[in-house]
mmCIF file of C-alpha atoms in Angstrom:
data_model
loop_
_atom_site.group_PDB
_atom_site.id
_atom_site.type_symbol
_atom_site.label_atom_id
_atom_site.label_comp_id
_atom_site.label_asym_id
_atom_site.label_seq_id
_atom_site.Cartn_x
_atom_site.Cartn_y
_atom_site.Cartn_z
ATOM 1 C CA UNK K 201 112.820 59.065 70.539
ATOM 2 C CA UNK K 202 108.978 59.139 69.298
ATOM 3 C CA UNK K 203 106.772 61.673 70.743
ATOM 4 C CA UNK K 204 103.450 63.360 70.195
ATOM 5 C CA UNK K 205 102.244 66.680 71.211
ATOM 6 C CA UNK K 206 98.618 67.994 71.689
ATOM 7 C CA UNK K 207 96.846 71.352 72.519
ATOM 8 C CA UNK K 208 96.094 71.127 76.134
ATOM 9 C CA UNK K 209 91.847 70.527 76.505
ATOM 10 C CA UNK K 210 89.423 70.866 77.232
ATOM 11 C CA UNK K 211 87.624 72.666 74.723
ATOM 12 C CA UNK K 212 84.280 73.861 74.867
ATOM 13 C CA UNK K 213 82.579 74.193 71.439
ATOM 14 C CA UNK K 214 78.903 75.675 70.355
ATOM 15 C CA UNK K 215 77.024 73.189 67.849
ATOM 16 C CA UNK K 216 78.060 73.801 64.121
ATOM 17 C CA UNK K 217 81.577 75.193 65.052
ATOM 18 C CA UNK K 218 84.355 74.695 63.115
ATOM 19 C CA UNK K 219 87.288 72.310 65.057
ATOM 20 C CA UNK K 220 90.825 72.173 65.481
ATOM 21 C CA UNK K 221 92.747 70.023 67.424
ATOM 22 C CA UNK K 222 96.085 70.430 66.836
ATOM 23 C CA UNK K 223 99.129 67.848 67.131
ATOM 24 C CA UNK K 224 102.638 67.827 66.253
ATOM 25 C CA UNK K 225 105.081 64.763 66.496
ATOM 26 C CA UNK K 226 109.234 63.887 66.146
ATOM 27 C CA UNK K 227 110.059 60.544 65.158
ATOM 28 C CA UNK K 228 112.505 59.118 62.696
ATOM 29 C CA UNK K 229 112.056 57.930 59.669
ATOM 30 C CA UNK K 230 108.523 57.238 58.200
ATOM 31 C CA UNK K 231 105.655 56.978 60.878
ATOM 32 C CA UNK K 232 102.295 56.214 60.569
ATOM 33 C CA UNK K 233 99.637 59.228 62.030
ATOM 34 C CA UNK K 234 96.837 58.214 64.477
ATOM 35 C CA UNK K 235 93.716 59.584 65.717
ATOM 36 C CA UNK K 236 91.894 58.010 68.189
ATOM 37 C CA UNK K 237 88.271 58.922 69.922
ATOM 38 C CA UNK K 238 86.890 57.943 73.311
ATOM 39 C CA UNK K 239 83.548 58.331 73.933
ATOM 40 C CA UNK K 240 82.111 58.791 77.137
ATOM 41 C CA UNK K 241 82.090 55.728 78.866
ATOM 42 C CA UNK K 242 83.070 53.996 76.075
ATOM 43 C CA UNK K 243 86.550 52.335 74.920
ATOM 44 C CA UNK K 244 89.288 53.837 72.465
ATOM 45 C CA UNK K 245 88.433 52.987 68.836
ATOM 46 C CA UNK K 246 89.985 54.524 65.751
ATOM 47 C CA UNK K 247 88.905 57.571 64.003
ATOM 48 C CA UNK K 248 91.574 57.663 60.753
ATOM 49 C CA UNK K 249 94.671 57.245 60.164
ATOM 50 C CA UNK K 250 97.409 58.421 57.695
ATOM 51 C CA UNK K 251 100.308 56.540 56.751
ATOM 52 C CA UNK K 252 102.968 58.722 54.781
ATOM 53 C CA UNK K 253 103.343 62.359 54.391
ATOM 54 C CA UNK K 254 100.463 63.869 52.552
ATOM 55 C CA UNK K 255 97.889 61.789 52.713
ATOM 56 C CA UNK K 256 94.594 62.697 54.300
ATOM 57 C CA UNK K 257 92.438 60.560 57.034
ATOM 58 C CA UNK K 258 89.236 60.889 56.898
ATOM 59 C CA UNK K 259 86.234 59.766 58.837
ATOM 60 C CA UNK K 260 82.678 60.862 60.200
ATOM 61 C CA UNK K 261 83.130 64.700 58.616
ATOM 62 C CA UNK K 262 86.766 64.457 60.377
ATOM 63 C CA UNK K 263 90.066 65.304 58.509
ATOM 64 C CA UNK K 264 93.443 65.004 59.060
ATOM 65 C CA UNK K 265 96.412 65.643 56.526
ATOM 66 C CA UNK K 266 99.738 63.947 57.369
ATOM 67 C CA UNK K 267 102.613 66.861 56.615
ATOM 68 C CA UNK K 268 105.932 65.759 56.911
ATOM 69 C CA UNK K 269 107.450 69.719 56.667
ATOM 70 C CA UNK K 270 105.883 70.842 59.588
ATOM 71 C CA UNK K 271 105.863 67.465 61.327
ATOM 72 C CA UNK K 272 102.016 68.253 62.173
ATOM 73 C CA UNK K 273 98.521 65.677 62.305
ATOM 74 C CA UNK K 274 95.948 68.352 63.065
ATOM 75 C CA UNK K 275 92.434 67.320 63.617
ATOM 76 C CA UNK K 276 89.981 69.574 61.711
ATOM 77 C CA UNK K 277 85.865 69.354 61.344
ATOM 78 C CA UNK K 278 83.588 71.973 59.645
ATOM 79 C CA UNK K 279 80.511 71.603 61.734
ATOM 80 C CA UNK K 280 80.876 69.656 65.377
ATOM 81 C CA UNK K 281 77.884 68.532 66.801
ATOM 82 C CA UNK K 282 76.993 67.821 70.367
ATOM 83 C CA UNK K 283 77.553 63.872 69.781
ATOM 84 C CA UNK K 284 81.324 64.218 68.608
ATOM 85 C CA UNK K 285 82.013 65.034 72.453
ATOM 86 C CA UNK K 286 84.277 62.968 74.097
ATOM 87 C CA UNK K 287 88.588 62.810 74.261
ATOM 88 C CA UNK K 288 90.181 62.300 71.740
ATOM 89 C CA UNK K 289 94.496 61.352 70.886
ATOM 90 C CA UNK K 290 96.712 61.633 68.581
ATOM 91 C CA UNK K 291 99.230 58.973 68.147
ATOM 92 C CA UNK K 292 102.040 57.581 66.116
ATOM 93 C CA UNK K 293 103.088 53.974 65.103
ATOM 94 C CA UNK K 294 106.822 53.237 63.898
ATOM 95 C CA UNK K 295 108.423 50.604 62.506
ATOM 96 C CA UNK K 296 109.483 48.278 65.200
ATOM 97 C CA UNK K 297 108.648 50.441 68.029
ATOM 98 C CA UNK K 298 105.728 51.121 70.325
ATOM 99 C CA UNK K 299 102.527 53.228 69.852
ATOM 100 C CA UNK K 300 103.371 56.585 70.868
ATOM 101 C CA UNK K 301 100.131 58.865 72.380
ATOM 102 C CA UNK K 302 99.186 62.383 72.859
ATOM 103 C CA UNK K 303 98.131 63.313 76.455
ATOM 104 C CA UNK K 304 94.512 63.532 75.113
ATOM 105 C CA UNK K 305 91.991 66.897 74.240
ATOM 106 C CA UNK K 306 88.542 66.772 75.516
ATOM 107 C CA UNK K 307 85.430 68.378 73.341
ATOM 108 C CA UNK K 308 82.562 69.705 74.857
ATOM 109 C CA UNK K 309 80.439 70.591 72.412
ATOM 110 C CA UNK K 310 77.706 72.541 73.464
ATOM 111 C CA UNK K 311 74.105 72.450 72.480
ATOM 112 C CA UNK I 93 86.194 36.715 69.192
ATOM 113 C CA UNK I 94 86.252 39.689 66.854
ATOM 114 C CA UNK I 95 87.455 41.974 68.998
ATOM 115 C CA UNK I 96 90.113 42.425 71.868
ATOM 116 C CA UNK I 97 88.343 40.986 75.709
ATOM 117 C CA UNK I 98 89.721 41.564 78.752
ATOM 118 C CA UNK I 99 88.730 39.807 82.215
ATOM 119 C CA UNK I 100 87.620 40.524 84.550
ATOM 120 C CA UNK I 101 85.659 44.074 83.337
ATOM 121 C CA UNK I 102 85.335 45.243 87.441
ATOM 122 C CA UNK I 103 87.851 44.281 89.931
ATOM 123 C CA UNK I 104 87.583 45.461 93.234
ATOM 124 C CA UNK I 105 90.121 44.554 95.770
ATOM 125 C CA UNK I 106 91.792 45.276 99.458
ATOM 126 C CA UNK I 107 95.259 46.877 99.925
ATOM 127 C CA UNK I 108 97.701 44.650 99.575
ATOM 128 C CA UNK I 109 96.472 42.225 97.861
ATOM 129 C CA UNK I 110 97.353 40.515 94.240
ATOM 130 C CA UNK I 111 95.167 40.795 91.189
ATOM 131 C CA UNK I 112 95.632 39.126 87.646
ATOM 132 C CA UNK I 113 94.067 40.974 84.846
ATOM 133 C CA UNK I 114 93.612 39.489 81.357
ATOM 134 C CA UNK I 115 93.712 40.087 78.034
ATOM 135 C CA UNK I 116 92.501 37.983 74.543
ATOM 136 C CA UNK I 117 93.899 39.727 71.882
ATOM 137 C CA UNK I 118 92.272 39.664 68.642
ATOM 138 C CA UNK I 119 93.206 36.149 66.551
ATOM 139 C CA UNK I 120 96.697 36.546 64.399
ATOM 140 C CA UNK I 121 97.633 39.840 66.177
ATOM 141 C CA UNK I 122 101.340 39.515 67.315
ATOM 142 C CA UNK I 123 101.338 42.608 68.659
ATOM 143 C CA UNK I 124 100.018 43.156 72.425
ATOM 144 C CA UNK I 125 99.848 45.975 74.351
ATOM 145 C CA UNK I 126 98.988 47.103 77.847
ATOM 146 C CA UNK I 127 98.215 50.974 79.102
ATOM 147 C CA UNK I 128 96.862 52.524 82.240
ATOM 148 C CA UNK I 129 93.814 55.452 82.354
ATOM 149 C CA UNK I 130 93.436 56.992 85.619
ATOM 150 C CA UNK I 131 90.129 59.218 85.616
ATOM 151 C CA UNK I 132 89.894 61.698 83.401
ATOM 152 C CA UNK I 133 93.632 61.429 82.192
ATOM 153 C CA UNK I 134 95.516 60.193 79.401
ATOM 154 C CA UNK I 135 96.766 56.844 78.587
ATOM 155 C CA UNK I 136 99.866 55.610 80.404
ATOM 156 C CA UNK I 137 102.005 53.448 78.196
ATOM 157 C CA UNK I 138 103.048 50.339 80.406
ATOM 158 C CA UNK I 139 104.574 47.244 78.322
ATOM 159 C CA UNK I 140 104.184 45.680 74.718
ATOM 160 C CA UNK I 141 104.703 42.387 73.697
ATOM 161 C CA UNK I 142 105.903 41.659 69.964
ATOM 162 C CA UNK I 143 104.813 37.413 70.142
ATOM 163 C CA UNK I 144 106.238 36.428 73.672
ATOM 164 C CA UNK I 145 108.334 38.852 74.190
ATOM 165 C CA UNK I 146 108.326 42.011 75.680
ATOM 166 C CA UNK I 147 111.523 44.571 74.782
ATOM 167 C CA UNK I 148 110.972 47.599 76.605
ATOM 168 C CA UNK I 149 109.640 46.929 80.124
ATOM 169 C CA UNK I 150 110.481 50.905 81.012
ATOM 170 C CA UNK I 151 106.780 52.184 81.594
ATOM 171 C CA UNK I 152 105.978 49.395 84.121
ATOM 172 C CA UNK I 153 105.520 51.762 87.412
ATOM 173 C CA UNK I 154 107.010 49.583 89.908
ATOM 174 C CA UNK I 155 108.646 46.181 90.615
ATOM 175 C CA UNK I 156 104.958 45.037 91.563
ATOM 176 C CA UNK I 157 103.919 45.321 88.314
ATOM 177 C CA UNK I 158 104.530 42.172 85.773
ATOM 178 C CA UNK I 159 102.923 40.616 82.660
ATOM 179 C CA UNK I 160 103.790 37.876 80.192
ATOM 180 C CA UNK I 161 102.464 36.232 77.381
ATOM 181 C CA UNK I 162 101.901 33.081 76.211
ATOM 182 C CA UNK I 163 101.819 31.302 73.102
ATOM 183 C CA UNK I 164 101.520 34.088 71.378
ATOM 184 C CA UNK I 165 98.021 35.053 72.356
ATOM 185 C CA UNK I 166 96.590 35.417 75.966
ATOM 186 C CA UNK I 167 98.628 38.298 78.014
ATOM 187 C CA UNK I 168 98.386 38.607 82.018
ATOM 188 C CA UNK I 169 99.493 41.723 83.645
ATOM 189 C CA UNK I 170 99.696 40.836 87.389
ATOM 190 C CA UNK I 171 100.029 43.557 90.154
ATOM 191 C CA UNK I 172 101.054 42.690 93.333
ATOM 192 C CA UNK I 173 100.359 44.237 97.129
ATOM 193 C CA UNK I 174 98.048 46.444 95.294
ATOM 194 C CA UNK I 175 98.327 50.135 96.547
ATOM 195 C CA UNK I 176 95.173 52.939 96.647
ATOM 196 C CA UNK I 177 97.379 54.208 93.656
ATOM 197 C CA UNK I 178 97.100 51.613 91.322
ATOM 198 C CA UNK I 179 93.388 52.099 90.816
ATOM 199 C CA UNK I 180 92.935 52.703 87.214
ATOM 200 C CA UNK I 181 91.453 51.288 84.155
ATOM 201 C CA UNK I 182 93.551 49.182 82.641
ATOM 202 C CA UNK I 183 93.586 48.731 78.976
ATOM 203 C CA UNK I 184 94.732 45.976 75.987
ATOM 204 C CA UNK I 185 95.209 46.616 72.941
ATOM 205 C CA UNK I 186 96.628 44.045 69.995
ATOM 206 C CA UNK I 187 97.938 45.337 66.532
ATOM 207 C CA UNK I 188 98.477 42.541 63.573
ATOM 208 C CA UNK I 189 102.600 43.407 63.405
ATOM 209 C CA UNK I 190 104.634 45.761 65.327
ATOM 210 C CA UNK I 191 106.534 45.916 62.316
ATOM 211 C CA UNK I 192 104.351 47.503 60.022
ATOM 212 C CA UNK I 193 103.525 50.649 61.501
ATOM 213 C CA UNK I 194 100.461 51.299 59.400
ATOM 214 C CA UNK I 195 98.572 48.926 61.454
ATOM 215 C CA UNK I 196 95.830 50.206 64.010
ATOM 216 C CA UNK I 197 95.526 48.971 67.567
ATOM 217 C CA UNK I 198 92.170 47.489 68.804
ATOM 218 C CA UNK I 199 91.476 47.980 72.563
ATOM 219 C CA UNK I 200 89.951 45.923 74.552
ATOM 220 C CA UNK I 201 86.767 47.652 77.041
ATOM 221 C CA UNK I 202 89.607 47.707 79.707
ATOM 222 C CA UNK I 203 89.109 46.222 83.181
ATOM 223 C CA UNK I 204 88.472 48.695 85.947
ATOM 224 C CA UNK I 205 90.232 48.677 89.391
ATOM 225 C CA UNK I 206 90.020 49.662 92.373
ATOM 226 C CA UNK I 207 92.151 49.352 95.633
ATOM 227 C CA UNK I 208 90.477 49.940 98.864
#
C-alpha cells in the first residue's frame, strides 16, 4: 500500500537557518508529492506540490524536488524565519486511492 | 462558497450523547474527505467519499462512527454515545477527482469537539 514517512519533530531552528525536512514515500505507480503547512491555529492549506518524478514545488522560498530513485519529497529552505513556524506534512495522492499523510514535523524557529 | 465550511466550528457535548458534524465541500469537487487531529498530533485518516460513495470505511475508529453523503455534495459524519476520547478536531477536505491524483485537497477550518 501507499505510505509516507517523515523525520520525527519537532525542530527548533535559529532565524536565517537553512531547513530540511525530510520525507520518503512507497506507492505504486506514478503519485503525486504533497506538502502541506499548518499554521498555528490555523487550518491545513497547501504549500506545493509535485506531480511526476523530477519536477520541483516551489512556494514562499520553499523547495521540494520529486525523485523517483530514491523515492524521497524533502522539504528544503535557505533562510527560515520566525513566521514559517508551524507543522507541516508531507503527503501523497494516487490514482484512485486516498490521500496518504506523513505524521507531521513541527518548526520552531527561533528569533 | 469558495472554500470548504464545516458546521458547527465548536461543539461541545456530554458523554454519551450524539453529534452530527458537517461538511460543504467546495462546488464540483467529487472528492470528500474526512480526518481527525487530536492536539498536537497528526491527521488521522477516517473515510473518503468518491460522489456518494465511500470504498474504504477501514479508518473509521469504531462502530459509533458513520458518515454519508448526499447528492454528491454535503457530507455528515455522525458519532454516536460520544466518549471523552473522541474529542478532536475534526476536519473536511474535498479534491475535484479522486482520479487524478495531481489534484490538491482543500480543508475545511475543521469543527472542534469536545466530550465532557
Amino acid at each position: 500500500g501507499n505510505s509516507v514517512t517523515q523525520m520525527e519533530g519537532p525542530v527548533t531552528l535559529s532565524e536565517e537557518a537553512f531547513l530540511t525536512i525530510n520525507c520518503t514515500y512507497t506507492a505504486t505507480g506514478y503519485p503525486s508529492l504533497f506538502w502541506y503547512v499548518q499554521y498555528p491555529g490555523e487550518g491545513l492549506q497547501l504549500l506545493l506540490k509535485a506531480t511526476k518524478a523530477d519536477d520541483k514545488g516551489s512556494n514562499k522560498g520553499f523547495e521540494a524536488t520529486y525523485r523517483k530513485e530514491t523515492t524521497s519529497f524533502h522539504l528544503e529552505k535557505g533562510s527560515v524565519q520566525v513566521s514559517d513556524s508551524a507543522v507541516y506534512f508531507c503527503a501523497l495522492s494516487n490514482y484512485g486511492q486516498n490521500f496518504v499523510f506523513g505524521p507531521g514535523t513541527r518548526l520552531s524557529v527561533l528569533p | 462558497g469558495a472554500g470548504v465550511s464545516q458546521s458547527p466550528s465548536n461543539k461541545v457535548t456530554e458523554k454519551g450523547k450524539d453529534v452530527e458534524l458537517r461538511c460543504d465541500p467546495i462546488s464540483g469537487h467529487t472528492a470528500l474527505y474526512w480526518y481527525r487531529q487530536s492536539l498536537g498530533q497528526g491527521l488521522e485518516f477516517l473515510i473518503y467519499f468518491q460522489g456518494n460513495s465511500a470504498p474504504d470505511k477501514s479508518g473509521l475508529p469504531s462502530d459509533r462512527f458513520s458518515a454519508e453523503r448526499t447528492g454528491g455534495s454535503v457530507s455528515t459524519l455522525t458519532i454516536q454515545r460520544t466518549q471523552q476520547e473522541d474529542s478532536a478536531v475534526y476536519l473536511c477536505a474535498s479534491s475535484l477527482n479522486l482520479l487524478s491524483p495531481s489534484d490538491e485537497q482543500f480543508f475545511g477550518p475543521g469543527t472542534r469537539l469536545t466530550v465532557l
